[in-house]
Coordinates of C-alpha atoms and ligand atoms in Angstrom, one line a residue:
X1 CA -14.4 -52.2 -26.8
X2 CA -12.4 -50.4 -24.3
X3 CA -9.8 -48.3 -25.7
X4 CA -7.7 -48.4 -22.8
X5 CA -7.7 -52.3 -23.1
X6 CA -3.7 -51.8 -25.4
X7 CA -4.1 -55.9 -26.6
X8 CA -7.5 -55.0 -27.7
X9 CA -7.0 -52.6 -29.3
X10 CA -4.2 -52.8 -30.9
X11 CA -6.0 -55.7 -32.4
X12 CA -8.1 -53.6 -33.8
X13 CA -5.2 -51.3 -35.4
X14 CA -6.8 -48.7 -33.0
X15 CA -4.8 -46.5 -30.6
X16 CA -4.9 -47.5 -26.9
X17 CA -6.0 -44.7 -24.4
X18 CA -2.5 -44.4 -23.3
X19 CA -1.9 -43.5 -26.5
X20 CA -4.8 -41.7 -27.5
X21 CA -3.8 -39.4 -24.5
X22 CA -0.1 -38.5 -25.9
X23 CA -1.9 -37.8 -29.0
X24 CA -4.2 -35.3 -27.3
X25 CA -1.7 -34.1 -25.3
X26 CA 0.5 -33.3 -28.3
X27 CA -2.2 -31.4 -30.5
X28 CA -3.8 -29.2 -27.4
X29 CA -3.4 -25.8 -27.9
X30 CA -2.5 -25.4 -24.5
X31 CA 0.8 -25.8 -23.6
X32 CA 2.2 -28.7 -21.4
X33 CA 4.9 -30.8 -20.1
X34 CA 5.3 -33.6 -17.7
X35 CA 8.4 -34.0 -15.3
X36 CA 9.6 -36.8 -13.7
X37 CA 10.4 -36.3 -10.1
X38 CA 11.9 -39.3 -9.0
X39 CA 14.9 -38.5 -11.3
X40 CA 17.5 -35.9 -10.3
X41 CA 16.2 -32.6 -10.4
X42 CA 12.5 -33.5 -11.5
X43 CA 13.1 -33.0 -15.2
X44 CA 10.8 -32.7 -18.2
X45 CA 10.7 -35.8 -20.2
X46 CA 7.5 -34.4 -22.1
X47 CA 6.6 -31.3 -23.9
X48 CA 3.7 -30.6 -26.3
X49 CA 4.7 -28.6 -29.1
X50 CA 2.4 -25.8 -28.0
X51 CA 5.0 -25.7 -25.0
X52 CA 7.7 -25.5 -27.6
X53 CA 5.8 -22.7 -29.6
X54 CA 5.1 -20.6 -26.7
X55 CA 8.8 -20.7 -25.4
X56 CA 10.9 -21.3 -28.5
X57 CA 12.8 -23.5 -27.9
X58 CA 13.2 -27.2 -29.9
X59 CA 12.6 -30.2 -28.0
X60 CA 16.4 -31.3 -27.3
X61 CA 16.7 -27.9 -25.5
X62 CA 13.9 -29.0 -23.3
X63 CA 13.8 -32.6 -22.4
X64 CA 16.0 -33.2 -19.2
X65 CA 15.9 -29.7 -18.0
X66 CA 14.2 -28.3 -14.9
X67 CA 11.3 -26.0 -16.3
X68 CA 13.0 -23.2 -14.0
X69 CA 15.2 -22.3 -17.3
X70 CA 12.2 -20.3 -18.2
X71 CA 12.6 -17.9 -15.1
X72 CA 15.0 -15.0 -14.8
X73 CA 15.8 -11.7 -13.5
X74 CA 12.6 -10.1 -13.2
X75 CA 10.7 -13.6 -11.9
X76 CA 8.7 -13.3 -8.7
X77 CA 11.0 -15.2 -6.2
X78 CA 8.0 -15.4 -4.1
X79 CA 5.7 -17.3 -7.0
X80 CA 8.9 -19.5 -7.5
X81 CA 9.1 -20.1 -4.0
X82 CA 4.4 -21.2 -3.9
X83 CA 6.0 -23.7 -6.8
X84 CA 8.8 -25.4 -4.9
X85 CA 6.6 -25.9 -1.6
X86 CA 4.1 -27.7 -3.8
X87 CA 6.6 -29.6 -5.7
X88 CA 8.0 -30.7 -2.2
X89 CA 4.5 -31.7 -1.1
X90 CA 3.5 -33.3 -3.9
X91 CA 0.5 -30.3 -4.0
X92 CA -1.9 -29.2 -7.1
X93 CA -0.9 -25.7 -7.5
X94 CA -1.7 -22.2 -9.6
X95 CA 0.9 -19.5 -9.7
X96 CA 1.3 -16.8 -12.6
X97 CA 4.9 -15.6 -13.0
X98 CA 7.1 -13.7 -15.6
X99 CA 9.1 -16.3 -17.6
X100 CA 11.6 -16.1 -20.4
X101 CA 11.6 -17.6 -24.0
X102 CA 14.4 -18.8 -26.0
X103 CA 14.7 -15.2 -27.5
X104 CA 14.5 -13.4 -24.3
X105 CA 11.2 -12.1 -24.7
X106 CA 8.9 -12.5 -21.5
X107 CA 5.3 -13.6 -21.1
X108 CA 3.2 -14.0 -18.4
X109 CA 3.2 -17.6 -17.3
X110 CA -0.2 -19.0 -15.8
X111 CA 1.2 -22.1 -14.7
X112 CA -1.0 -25.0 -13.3
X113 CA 0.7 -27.8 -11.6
X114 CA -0.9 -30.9 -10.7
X115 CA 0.6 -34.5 -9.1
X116 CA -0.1 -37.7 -10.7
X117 CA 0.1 -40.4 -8.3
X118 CA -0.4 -43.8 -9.1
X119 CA -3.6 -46.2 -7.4
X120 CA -1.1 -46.7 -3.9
X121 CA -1.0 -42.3 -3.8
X122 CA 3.1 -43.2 -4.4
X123 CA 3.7 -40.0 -6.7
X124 CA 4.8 -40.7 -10.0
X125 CA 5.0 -37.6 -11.8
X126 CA 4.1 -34.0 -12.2
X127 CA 1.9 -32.2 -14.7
X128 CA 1.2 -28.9 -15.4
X129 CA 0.3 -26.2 -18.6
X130 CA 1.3 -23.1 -19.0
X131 CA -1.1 -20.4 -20.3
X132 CA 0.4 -17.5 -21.7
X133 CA -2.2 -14.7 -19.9
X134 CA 0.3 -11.9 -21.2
X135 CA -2.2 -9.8 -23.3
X136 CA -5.5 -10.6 -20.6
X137 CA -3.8 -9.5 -17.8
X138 CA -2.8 -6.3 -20.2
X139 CA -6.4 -6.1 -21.6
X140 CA -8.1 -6.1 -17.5
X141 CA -5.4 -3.0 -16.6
X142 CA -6.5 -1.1 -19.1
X143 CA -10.2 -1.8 -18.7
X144 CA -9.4 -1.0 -14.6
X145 CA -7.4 2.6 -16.0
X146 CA -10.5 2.9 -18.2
X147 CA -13.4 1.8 -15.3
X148 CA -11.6 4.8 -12.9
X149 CA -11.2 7.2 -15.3
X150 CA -14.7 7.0 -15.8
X151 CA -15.5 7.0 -12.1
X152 CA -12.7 10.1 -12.0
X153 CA -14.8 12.1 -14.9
X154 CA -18.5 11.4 -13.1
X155 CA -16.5 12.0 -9.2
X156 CA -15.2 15.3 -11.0
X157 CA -18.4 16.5 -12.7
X158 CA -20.6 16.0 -9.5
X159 CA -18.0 18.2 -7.9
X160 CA -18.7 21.3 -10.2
X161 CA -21.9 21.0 -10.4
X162 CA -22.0 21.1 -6.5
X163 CA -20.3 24.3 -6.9
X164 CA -22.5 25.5 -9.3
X165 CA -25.4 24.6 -7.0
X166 CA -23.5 26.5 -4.6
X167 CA -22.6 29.5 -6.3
X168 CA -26.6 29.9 -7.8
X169 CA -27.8 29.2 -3.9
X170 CA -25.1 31.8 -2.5
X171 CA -25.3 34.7 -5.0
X172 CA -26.9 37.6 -3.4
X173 CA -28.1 40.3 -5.9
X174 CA -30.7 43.3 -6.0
X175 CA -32.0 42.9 -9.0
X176 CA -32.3 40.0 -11.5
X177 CA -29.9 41.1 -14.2
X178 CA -27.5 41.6 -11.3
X179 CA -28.0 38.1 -9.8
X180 CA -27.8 36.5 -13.5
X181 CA -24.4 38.6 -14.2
X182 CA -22.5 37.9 -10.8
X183 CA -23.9 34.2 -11.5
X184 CA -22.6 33.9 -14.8
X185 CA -19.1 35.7 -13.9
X186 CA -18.5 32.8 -11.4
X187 CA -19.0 29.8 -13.2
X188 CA -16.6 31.2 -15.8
X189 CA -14.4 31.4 -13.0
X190 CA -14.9 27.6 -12.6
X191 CA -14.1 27.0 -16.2
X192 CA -11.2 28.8 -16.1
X193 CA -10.0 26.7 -13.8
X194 CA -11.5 23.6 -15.5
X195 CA -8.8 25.0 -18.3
X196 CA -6.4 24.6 -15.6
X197 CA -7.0 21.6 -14.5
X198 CA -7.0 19.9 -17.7
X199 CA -3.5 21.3 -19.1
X200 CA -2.1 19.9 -16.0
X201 CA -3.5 16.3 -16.4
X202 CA -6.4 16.5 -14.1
X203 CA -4.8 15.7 -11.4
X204 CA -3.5 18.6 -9.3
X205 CA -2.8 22.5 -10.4
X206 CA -0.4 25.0 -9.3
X207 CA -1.5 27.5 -6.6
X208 CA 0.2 30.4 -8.1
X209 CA -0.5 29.3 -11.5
X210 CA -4.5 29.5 -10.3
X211 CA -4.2 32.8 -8.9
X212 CA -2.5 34.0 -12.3
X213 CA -5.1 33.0 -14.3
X214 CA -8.0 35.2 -11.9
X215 CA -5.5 37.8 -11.8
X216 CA -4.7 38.0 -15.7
X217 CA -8.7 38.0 -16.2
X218 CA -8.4 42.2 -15.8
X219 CA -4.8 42.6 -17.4
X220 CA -2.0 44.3 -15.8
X221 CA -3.0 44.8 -12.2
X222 CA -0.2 45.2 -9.8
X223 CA -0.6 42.0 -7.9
X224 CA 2.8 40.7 -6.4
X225 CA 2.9 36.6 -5.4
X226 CA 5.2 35.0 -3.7
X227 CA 4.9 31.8 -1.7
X228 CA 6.7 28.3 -2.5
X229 CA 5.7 25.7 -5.1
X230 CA 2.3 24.1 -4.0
X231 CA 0.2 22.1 -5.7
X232 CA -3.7 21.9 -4.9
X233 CA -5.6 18.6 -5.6
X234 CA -8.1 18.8 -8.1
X235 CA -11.3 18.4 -6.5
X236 CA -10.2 21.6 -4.7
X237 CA -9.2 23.5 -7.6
X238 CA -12.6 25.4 -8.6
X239 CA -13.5 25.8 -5.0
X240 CA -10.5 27.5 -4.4
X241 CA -11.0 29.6 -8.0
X242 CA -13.9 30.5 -7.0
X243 CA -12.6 31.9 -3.5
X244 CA -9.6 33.6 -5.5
X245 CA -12.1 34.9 -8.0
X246 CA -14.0 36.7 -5.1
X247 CA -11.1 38.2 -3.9
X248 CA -10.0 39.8 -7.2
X249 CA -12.9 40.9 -8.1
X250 CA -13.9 43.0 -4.8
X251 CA -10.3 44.1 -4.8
X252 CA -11.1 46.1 -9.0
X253 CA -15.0 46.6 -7.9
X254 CA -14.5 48.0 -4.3
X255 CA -11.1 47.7 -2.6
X256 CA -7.3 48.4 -3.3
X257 CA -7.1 48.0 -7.0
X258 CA -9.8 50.3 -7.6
X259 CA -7.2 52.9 -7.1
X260 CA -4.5 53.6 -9.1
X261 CA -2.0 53.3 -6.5
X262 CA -3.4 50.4 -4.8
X263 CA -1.8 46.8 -5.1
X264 CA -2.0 44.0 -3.7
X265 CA 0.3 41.4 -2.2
X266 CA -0.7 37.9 -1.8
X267 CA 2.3 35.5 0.3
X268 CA 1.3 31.8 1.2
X269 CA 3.3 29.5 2.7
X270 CA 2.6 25.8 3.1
X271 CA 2.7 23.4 6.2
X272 CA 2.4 19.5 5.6
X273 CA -0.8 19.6 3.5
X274 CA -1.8 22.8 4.7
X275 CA -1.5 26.0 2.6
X276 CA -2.1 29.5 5.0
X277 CA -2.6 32.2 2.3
X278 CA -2.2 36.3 3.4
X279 CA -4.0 38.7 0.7
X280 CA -2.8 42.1 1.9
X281 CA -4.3 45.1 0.3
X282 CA -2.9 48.3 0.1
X283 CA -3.4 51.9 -1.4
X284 CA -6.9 51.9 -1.7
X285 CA -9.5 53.6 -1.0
X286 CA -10.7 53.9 2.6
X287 CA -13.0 50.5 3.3
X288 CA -16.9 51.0 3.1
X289 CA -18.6 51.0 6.0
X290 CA -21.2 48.5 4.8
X291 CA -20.2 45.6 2.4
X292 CA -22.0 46.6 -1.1
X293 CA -24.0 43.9 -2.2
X294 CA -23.1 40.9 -4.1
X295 CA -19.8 41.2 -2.0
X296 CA -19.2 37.0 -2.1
X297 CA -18.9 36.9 1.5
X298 CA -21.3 34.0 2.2
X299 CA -19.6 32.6 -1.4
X300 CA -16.2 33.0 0.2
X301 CA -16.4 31.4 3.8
X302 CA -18.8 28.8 2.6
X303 CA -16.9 27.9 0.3
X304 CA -13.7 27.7 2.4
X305 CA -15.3 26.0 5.2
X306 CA -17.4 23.9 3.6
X307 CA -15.5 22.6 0.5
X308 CA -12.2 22.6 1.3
X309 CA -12.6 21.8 5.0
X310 CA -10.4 25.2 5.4
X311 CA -10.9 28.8 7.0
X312 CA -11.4 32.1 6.2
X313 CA -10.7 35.2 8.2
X314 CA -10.7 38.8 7.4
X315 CA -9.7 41.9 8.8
X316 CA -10.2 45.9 7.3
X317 CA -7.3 48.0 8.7
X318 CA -6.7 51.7 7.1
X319 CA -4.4 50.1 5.0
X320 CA -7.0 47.9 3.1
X321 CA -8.6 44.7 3.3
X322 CA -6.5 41.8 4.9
X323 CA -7.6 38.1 4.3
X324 CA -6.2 34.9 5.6
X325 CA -7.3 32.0 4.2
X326 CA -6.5 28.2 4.9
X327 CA -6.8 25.0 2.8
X328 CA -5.5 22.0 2.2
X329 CA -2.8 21.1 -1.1
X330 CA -2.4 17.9 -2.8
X331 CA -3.2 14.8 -0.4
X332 CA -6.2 15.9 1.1
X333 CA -8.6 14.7 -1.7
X334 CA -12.1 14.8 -0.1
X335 CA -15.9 13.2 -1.3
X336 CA -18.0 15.5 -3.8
X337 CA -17.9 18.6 -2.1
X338 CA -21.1 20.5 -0.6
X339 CA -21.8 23.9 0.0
Ligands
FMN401 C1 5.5 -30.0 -14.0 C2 6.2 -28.7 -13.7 C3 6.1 -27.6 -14.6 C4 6.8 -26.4 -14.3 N1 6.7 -25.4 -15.2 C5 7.3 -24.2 -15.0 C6 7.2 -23.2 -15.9 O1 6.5 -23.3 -16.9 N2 7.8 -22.0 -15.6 C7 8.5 -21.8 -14.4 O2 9.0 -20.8 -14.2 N3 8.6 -22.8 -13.5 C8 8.0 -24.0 -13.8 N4 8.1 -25.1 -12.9 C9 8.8 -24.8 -11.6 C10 10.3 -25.2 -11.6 O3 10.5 -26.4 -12.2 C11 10.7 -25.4 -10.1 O4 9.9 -26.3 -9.5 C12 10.7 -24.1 -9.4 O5 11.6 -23.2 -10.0 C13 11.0 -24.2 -7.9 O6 12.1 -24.9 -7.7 P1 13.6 -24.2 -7.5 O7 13.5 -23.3 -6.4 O8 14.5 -25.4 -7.3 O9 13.9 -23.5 -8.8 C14 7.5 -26.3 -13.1 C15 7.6 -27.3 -12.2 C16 6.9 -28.5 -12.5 C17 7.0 -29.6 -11.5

């Protein structure tokens, strides 16, 4: 027997499929109404009690209302809007927007609307269930946050280990125990500024807060800075340590502050996303005639030029050594740098 034959089975004392349906409509977990659009307004005139759990509200507060009770201040106008052009045109439709329950709390509605029409296609009335998709669509943003952190922490560690590649390539030494010292000096610049980097979020670090750190390495050295606030992006930060490193350390091993009256004076100012920085020496001791060895020059420039898609320039006067250098600050975040 046909359970959508109501005499039938009824006869029976079984439940016709009409009815069957109301009965599975009303135990679904999934929340539903139906609304009748060829009364004023298309009200509900049917809502399953998961409907009523989801939004709190009893059935009386319901029935006869236009379902757009559950939107408010923070509802997408434009979602609303997908909604009212499919209502008009009698469309299936899906649209997730922020609605409202009874206790003012919101959840994330993914609503799915469909048309029933009877056998002549004249519309009769409109279905649709709301999933609450709240905690999922939390859930996928923190799995995203989580999938590009991870991307961030490989992007990052490809980028010092370039540098590192770099630095044991570039590091120019007479002897072995030389080479292995200048080596190991550097990349404890790059973990210095690793430090950096990670009290400040990983994101970007403060130029004179960089320098500070290189400086501070050899305690008390009379090294004035002055330039504006600038912040440098972090895949430049340990190039730009390492650069800084160099010049601090020529400046104690062979320049102004091997003297005791030398110093050092290092100005920047910044233009857009560029940062021109002047390290003026003074007071030092008149400038070699040949760079010693292990000097960082190739380390310095390549670094510049290559890494941070900057310049480097450098002049000797009787005064003491003067360097210009260029880079970029936040905003110019580049690929995995090579040297
Ligand atoms: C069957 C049906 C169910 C609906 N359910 C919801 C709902 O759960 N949440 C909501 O914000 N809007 C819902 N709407 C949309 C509103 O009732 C209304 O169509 C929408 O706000 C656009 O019309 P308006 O611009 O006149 O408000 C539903 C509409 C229909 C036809």
């Amino acid at each position: 027997m046909r359970v959508d034959d109501p005499a039938a089975a009824s006869a029976q004392g079984m439940a016709s499929r009409s009815e069957l349906c109301l009965i599975a409509v009303e135990r679904t977990r999934m929340p539903m109404v139906v609304t009748d659009p060829r009364q004023a307004d298309n009200p509900i005139i049917l809502a399953n009690k998961a409907f009523l759990e989801l939004t709190g509200y009893a059935p009386a507060e319901v029935l006869g209302r236009n379902c757009r009770f559950l939107q408010g201040v923070e509802t997408c106008r434009e979602a609303v809007s997908e909604i009212r052009r499919a209502v008009a045109h009698a469309l299936e439709a899906e649209v997730e927007l922020l609605n409202y329950r009874k206790d003012g709390s919101t959840f994330l509605n993914q609503l799915h609307l469909s048309p029933i029409c009877d056998d002549q296609g004249e519309l009769l009335y409109f279905f649709a269930s709301q999933k609450d998709v709240t905690e999922l669509r939390r859930v996928e943003k923190l799995e995203e946050a989580e999938r590009r952190l991870l991307m961030e922490v490989d992007h990052r560690t490809l980028n010092a280990l370039s540098v590192v590649t770099g630095i044991v390539r570039l590091t120019r030494s007479g002897d072995a125990r030389g080479y292995a010292e200048a080596v190991q000096r550097r990349v404890n610049a790059l973990v210095r500024a690793h430090t950096l980097l990670a009290h400040h979020g990983w994101r970007a670090a403060p130029l004179d807060d960089l320098i500070r750190v290189e400086v501070e390495l050899y305690g008390g050295l009379p090294v004035t800075l002055h330039g504006p606030p600038v912040e440098i992006a972090a895949p430049h930060v340990q190039p730009l340590a390492l650069v800084l490193h160099e010049l601090i350390s020529n400046a104690v091993l062979h320049g102004a502050l091997s003297s005791s009256i030398g110093r050092v004076s290092v100005d920047w100012d910044a233009a857009g996303e560029k940062v021109t920085l002047h390290w003026d020496e003074a007071g030092g001791p008149p400038p070699p005639r040949e760079r010693p060895p292990g000097f960082g020059s190739t380390i310095m420039k390549g670094t510049l030029r290559r890494q941070l898609s900057g310049g480097f320039r450098r002049t000797w006067d009787p005064k003491g050594l003067h360097a210009e250098l260029q880079f970029p600050a936040v905003g110019r975040e580049g690929a995995a740098p090579t040297i």
